[in-house]
Every structure is written in C-alpha cells, then in structure tokens.
JSON list of C-alpha atoms and ligand atoms in Angstrom, two decimals:
[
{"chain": "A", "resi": 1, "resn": "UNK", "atom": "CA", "xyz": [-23.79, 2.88, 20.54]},
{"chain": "A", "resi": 2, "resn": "UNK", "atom": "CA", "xyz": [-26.63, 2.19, 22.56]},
{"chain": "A", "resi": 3, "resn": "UNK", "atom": "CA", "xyz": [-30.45, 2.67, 21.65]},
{"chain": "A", "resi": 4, "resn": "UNK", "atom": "CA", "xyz": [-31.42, 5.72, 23.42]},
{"chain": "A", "resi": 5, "resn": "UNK", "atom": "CA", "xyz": [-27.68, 7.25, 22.48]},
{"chain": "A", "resi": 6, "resn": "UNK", "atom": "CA", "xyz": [-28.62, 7.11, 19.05]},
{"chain": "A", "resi": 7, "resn": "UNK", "atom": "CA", "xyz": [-31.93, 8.05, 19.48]},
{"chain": "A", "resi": 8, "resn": "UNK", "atom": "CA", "xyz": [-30.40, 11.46, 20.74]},
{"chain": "A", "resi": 9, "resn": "UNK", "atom": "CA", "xyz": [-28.13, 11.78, 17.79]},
{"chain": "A", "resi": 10, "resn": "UNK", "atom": "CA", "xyz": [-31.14, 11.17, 15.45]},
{"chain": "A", "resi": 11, "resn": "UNK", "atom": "CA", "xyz": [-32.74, 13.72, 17.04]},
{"chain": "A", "resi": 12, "resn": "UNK", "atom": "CA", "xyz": [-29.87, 15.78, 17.00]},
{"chain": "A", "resi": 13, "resn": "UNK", "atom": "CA", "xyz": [-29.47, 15.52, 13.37]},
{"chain": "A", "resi": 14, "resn": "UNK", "atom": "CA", "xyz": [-33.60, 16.17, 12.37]},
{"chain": "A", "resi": 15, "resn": "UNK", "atom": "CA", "xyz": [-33.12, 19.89, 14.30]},
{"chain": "A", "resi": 16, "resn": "UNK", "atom": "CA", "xyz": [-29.74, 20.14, 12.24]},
{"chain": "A", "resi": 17, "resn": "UNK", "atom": "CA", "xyz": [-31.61, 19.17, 9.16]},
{"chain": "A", "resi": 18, "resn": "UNK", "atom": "CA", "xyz": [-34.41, 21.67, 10.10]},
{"chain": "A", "resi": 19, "resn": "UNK", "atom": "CA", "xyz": [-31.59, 24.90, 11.32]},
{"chain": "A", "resi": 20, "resn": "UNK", "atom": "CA", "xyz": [-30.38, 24.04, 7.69]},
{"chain": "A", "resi": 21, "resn": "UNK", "atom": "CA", "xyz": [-33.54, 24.14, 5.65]},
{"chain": "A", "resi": 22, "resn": "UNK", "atom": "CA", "xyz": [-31.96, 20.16, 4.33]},
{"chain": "A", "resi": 23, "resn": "UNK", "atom": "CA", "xyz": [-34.81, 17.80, 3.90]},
{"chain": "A", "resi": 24, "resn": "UNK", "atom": "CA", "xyz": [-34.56, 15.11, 6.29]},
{"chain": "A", "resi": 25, "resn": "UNK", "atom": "CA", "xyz": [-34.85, 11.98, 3.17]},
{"chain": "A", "resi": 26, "resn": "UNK", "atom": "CA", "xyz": [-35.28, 8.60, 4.88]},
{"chain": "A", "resi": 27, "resn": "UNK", "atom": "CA", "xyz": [-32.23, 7.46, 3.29]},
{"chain": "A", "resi": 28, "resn": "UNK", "atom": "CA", "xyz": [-30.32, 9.96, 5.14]},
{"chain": "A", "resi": 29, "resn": "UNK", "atom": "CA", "xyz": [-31.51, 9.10, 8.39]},
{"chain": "A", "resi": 30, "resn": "UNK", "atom": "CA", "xyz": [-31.70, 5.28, 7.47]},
{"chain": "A", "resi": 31, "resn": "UNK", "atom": "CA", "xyz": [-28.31, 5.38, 6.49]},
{"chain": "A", "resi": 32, "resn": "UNK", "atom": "CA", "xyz": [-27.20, 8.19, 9.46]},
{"chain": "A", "resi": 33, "resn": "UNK", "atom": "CA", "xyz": [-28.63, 5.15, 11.95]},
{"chain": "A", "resi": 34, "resn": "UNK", "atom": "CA", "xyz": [-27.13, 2.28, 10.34]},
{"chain": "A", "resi": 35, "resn": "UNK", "atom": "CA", "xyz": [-23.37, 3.93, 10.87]},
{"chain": "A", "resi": 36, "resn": "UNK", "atom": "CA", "xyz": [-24.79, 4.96, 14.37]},
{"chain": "A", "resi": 37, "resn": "UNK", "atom": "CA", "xyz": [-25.42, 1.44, 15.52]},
{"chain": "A", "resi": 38, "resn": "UNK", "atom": "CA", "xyz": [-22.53, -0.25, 14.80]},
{"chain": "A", "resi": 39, "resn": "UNK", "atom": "CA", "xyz": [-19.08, 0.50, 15.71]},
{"chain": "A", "resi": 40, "resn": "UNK", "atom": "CA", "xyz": [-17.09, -1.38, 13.17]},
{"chain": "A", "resi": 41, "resn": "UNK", "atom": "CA", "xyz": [-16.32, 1.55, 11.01]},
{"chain": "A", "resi": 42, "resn": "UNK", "atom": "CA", "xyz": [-17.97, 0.44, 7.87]},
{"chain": "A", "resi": 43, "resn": "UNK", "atom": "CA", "xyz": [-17.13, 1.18, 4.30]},
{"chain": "A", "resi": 44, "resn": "UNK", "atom": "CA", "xyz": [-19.59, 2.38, 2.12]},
{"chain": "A", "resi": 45, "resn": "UNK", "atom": "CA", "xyz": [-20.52, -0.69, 0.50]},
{"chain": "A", "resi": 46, "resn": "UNK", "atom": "CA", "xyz": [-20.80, -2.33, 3.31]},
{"chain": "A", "resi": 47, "resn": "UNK", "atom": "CA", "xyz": [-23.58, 0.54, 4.57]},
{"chain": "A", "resi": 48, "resn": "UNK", "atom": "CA", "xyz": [-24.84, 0.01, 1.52]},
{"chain": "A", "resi": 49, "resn": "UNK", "atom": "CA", "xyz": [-25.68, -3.70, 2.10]},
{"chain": "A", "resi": 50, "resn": "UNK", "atom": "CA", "xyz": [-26.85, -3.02, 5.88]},
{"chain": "A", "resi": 51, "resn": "UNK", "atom": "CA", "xyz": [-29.87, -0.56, 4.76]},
{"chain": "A", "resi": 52, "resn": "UNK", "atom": "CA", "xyz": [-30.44, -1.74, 0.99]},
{"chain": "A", "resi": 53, "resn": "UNK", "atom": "CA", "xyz": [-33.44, -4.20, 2.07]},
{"chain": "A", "resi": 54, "resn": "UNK", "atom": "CA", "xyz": [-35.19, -1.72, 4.24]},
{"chain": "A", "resi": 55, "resn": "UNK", "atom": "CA", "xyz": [-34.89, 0.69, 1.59]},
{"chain": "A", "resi": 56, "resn": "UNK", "atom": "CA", "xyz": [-35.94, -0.42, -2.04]},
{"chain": "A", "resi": 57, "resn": "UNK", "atom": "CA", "xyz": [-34.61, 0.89, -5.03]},
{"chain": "A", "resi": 58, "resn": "UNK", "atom": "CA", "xyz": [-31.85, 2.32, -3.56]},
{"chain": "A", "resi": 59, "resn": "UNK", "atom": "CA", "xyz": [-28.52, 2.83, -5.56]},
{"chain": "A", "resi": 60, "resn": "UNK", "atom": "CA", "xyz": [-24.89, 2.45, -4.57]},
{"chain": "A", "resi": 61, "resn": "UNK", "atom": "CA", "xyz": [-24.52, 6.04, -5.78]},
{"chain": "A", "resi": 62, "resn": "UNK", "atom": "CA", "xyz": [-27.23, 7.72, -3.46]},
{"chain": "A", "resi": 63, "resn": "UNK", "atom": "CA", "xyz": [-25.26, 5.92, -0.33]},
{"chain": "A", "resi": 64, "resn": "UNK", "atom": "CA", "xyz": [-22.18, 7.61, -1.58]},
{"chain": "A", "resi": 65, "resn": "UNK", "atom": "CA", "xyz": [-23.85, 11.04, -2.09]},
{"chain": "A", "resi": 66, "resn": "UNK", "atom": "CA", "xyz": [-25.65, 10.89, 1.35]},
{"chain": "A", "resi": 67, "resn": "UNK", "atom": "CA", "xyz": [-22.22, 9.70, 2.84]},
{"chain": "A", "resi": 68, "resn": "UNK", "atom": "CA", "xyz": [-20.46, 12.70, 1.99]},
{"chain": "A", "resi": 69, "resn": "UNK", "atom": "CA", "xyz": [-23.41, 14.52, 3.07]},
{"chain": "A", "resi": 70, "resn": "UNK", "atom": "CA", "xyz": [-23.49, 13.66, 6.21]},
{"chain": "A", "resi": 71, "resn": "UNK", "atom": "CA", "xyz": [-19.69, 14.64, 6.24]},
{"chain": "A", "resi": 72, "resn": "UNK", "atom": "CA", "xyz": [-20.21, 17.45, 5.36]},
{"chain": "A", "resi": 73, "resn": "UNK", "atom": "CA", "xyz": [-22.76, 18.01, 8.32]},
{"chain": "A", "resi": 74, "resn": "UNK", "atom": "CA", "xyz": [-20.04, 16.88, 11.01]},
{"chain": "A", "resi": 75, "resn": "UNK", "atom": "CA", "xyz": [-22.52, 14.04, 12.09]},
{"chain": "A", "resi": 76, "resn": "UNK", "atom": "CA", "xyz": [-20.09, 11.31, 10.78]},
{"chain": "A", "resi": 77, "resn": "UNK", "atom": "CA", "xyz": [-16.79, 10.81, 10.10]},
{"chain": "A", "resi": 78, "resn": "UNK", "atom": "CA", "xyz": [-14.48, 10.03, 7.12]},
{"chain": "A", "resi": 79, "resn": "UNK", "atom": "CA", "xyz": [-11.24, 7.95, 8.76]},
{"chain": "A", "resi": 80, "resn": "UNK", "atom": "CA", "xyz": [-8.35, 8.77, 7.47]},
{"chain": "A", "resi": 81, "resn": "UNK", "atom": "CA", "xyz": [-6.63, 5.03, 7.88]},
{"chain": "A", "resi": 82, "resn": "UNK", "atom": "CA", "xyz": [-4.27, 3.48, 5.88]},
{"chain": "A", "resi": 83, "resn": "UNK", "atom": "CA", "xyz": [-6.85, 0.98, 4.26]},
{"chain": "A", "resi": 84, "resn": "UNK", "atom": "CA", "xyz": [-8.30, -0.30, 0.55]},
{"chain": "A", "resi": 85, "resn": "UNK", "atom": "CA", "xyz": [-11.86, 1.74, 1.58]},
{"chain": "A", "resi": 86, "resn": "UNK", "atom": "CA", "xyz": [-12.80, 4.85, 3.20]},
{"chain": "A", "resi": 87, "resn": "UNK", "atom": "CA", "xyz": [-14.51, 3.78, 6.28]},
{"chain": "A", "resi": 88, "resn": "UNK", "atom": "CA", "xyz": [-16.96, 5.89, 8.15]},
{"chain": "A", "resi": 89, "resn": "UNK", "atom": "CA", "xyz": [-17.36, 6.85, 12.07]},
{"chain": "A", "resi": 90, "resn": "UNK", "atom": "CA", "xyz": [-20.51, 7.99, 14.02]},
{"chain": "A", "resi": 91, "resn": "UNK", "atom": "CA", "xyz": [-18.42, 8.44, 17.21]},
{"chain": "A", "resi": 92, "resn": "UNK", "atom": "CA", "xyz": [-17.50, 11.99, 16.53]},
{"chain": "A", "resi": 93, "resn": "UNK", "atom": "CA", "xyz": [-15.46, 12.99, 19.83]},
{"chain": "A", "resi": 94, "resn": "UNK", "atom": "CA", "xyz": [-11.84, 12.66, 19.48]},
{"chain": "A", "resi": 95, "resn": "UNK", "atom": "CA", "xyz": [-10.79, 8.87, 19.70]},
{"chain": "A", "resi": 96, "resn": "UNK", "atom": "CA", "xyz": [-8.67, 6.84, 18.36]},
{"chain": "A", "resi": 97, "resn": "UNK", "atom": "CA", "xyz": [-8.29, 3.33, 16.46]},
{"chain": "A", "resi": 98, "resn": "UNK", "atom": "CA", "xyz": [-6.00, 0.15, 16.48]},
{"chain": "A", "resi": 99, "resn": "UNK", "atom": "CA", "xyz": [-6.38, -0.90, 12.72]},
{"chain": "A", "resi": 100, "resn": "UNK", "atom": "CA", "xyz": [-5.31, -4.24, 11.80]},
{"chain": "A", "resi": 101, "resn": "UNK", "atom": "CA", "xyz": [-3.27, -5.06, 9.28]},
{"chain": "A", "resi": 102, "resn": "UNK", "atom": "CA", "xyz": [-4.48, -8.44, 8.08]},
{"chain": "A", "resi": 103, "resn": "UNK", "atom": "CA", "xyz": [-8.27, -8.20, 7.87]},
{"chain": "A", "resi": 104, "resn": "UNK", "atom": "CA", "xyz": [-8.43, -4.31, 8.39]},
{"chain": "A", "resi": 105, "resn": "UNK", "atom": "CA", "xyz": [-10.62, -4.08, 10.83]},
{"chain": "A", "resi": 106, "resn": "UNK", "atom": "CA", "xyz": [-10.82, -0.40, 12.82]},
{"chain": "A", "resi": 107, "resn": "UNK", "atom": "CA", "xyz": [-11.56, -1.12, 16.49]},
{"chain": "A", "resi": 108, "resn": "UNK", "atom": "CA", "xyz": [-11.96, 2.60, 18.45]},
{"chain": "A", "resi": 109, "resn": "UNK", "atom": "CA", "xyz": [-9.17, 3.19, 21.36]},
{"chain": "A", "resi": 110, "resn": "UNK", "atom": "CA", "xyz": [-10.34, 5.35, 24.40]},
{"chain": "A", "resi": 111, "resn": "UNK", "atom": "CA", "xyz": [-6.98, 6.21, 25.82]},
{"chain": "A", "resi": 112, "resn": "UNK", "atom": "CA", "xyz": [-6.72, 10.29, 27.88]},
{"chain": "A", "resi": 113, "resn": "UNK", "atom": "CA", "xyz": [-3.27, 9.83, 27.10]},
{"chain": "A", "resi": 114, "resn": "UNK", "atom": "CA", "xyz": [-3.23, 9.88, 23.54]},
{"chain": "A", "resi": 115, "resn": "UNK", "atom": "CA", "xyz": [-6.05, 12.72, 23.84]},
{"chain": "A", "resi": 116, "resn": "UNK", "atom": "CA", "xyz": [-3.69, 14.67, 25.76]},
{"chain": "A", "resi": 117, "resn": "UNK", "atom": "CA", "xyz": [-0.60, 14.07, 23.40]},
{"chain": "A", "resi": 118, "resn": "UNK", "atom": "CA", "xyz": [1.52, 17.37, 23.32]},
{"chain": "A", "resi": 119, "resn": "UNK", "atom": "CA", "xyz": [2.25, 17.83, 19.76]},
{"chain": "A", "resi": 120, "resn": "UNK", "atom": "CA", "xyz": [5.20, 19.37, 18.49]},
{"chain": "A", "resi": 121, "resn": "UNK", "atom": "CA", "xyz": [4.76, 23.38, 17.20]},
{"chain": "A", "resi": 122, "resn": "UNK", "atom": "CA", "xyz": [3.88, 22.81, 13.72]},
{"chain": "A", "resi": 123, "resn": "UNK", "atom": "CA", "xyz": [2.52, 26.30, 13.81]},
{"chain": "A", "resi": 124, "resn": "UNK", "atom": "CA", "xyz": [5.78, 27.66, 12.47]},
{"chain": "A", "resi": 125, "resn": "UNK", "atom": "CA", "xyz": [4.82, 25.78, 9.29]},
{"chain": "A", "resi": 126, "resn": "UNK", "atom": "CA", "xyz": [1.63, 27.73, 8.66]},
{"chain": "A", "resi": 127, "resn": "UNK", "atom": "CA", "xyz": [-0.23, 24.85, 9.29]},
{"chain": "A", "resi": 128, "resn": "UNK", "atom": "CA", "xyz": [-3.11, 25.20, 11.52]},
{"chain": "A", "resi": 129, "resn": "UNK", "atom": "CA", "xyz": [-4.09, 22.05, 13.52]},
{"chain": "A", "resi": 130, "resn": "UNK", "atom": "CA", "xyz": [-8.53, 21.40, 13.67]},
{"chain": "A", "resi": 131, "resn": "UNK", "atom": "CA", "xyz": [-7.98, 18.14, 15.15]},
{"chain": "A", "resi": 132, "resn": "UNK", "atom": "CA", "xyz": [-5.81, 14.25, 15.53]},
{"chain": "A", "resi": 133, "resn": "UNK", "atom": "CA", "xyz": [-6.35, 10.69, 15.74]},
{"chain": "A", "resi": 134, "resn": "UNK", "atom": "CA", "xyz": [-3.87, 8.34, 16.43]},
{"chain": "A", "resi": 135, "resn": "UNK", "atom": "CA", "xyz": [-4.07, 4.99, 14.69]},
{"chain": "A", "resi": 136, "resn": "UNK", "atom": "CA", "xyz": [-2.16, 1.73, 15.53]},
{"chain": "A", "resi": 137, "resn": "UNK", "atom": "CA", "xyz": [-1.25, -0.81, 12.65]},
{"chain": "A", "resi": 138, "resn": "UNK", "atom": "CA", "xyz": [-1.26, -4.12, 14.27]},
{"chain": "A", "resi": 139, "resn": "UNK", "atom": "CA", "xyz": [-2.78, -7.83, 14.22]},
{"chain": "A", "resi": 140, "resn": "UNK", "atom": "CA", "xyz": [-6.07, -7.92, 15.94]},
{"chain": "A", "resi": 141, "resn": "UNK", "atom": "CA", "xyz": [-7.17, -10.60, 18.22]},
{"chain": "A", "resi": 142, "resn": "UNK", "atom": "CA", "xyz": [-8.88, -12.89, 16.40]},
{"chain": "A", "resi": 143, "resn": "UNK", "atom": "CA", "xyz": [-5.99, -13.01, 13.29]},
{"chain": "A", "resi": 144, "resn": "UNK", "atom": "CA", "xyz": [-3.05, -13.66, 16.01]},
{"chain": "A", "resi": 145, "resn": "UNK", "atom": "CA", "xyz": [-5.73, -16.78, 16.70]},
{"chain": "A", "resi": 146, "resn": "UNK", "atom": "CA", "xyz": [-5.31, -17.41, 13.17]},
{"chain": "A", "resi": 147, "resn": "UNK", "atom": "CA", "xyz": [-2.21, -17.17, 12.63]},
{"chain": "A", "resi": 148, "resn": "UNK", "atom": "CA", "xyz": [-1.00, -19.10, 15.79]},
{"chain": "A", "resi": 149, "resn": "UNK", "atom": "CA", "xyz": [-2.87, -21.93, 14.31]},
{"chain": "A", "resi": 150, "resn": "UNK", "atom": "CA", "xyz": [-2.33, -21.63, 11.29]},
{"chain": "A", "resi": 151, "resn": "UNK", "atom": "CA", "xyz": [1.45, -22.55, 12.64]},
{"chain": "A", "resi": 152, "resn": "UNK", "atom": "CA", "xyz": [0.01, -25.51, 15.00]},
{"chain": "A", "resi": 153, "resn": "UNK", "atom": "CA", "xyz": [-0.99, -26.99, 11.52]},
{"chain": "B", "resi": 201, "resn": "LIG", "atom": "ZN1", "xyz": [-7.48, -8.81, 11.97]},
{"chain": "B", "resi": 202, "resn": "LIG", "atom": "ZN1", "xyz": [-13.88, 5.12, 15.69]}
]
C-alpha cells in the first residue's frame, strides 16, 4: 500500500477508535501500520517480529490480542486459506489470493471476474452469504524456479 494510502487508513482507524470510545494504544496502531504496509499477508509472528524493536517490551500475546482486535474492528482481515498460520490482510475490499502450495505464500488477485462470480442459491439452505474470496492453490513463481532447477541438477 502506498504511504499516503495508509496514512488515510490510519486516520481512518484513530476517528474509529474515537466513534468507539477504544483507546488508540501505540501498539495498535504500530501493529495496524505494519499489516498496512506490506502486502504479503503476514502471520502473527511474523507481525510480531516486524514491530517488536520499535516497540519494547512487547509480548507475543499482546500482538495476538490486538490482532483480533483489529478484526473485530473490520480494519484487517483474518484469511481463511488453507495454511499452517492464520495470516492477516489490510486490503479489506473484496479480492482474492493465489496461495502457493510449497512455501505458502498469499499473493492478492485483482480479477472483476471472480468479483462478479454468480454463485449458486445457497439461500435455500438458510445460509446467508456476508461475503467470498476465491483462493488458488498453486506453485508460485519463484518455487517453479526452484523446482525447474532443482531438476537441471
Ligand atoms: Zn512458493
Ligand atoms: Zn490479500
């Protein structure tokens, strides 16, 4: 995400915090910024290990709690993913993700089409649909690379 984009989601988030009465802790907005400038979908440890120098004394357990926090506020995402982590997402408009199967990495997928995707009428079944993301299991770039010369040798 680019600087002044997640300067505007900061933002975004202090008036939430404020509409809320939730007090706006530096290690929510530290950790709210980390997960805003990168878009590799990182797992909580790995937030954890991103923001643990610029904030001392902070536990494993606080990044956790603040995690589902922010969750729970709708300013980042939990993804769903086959996966050995849950991995979190700033980008909160619909999107979707090619996840590979090898070194897991989530890359996001802009694609109208699969935004558009006419789902079949699950209504019948009482179930109520919020929202979807498509992911594709695959190989990623750089592991075909691997791979291919891993065979070469
Ligand atoms: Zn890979
Ligand atoms: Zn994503």
């Amino acid at each position: 995400m680019d600087k002044k984009h997640v300067e505007d989601r900061l933002r975004q988030f202090e008036t939430l915090c404020r509409e809320r009465g939730l007090p706006l802790t530096i290690q929510r907005r530290e950790i709210l910024k980390t997960i805003l400038q990168r878009d590799d979908h990182p797992a909580a440890e790995e937030v954890y290990e991103a923001v643990k120098d610029r904030l001392p004394g902070l536990s494993r357990t606080t990044v956790y709690r603040v995690l589902e926090a922010l969750v729970d506020l709708g300013v980042v995402r939990r993804l769903h993913h086959p996966g050995p982590n849950a991995r979190f997402d700033a980008k909160i408009s619909r999107h979707h993700h090619l996840v590979c199967r090898l070194c897991h990495r989530v890359i996001d997928l802009e694609s109208p089409a699969l935004d558009n995707l006419k789902l079949p009428s699950i209504g019948s079944q009482g179930f109520k649909v919020e929202d979807y993301s498509v992911h594709i299991v695959g190989i990623c770039g750089e592991c075909a690379k691997k791979e291919g010369l891993g065979i070469r040798d």
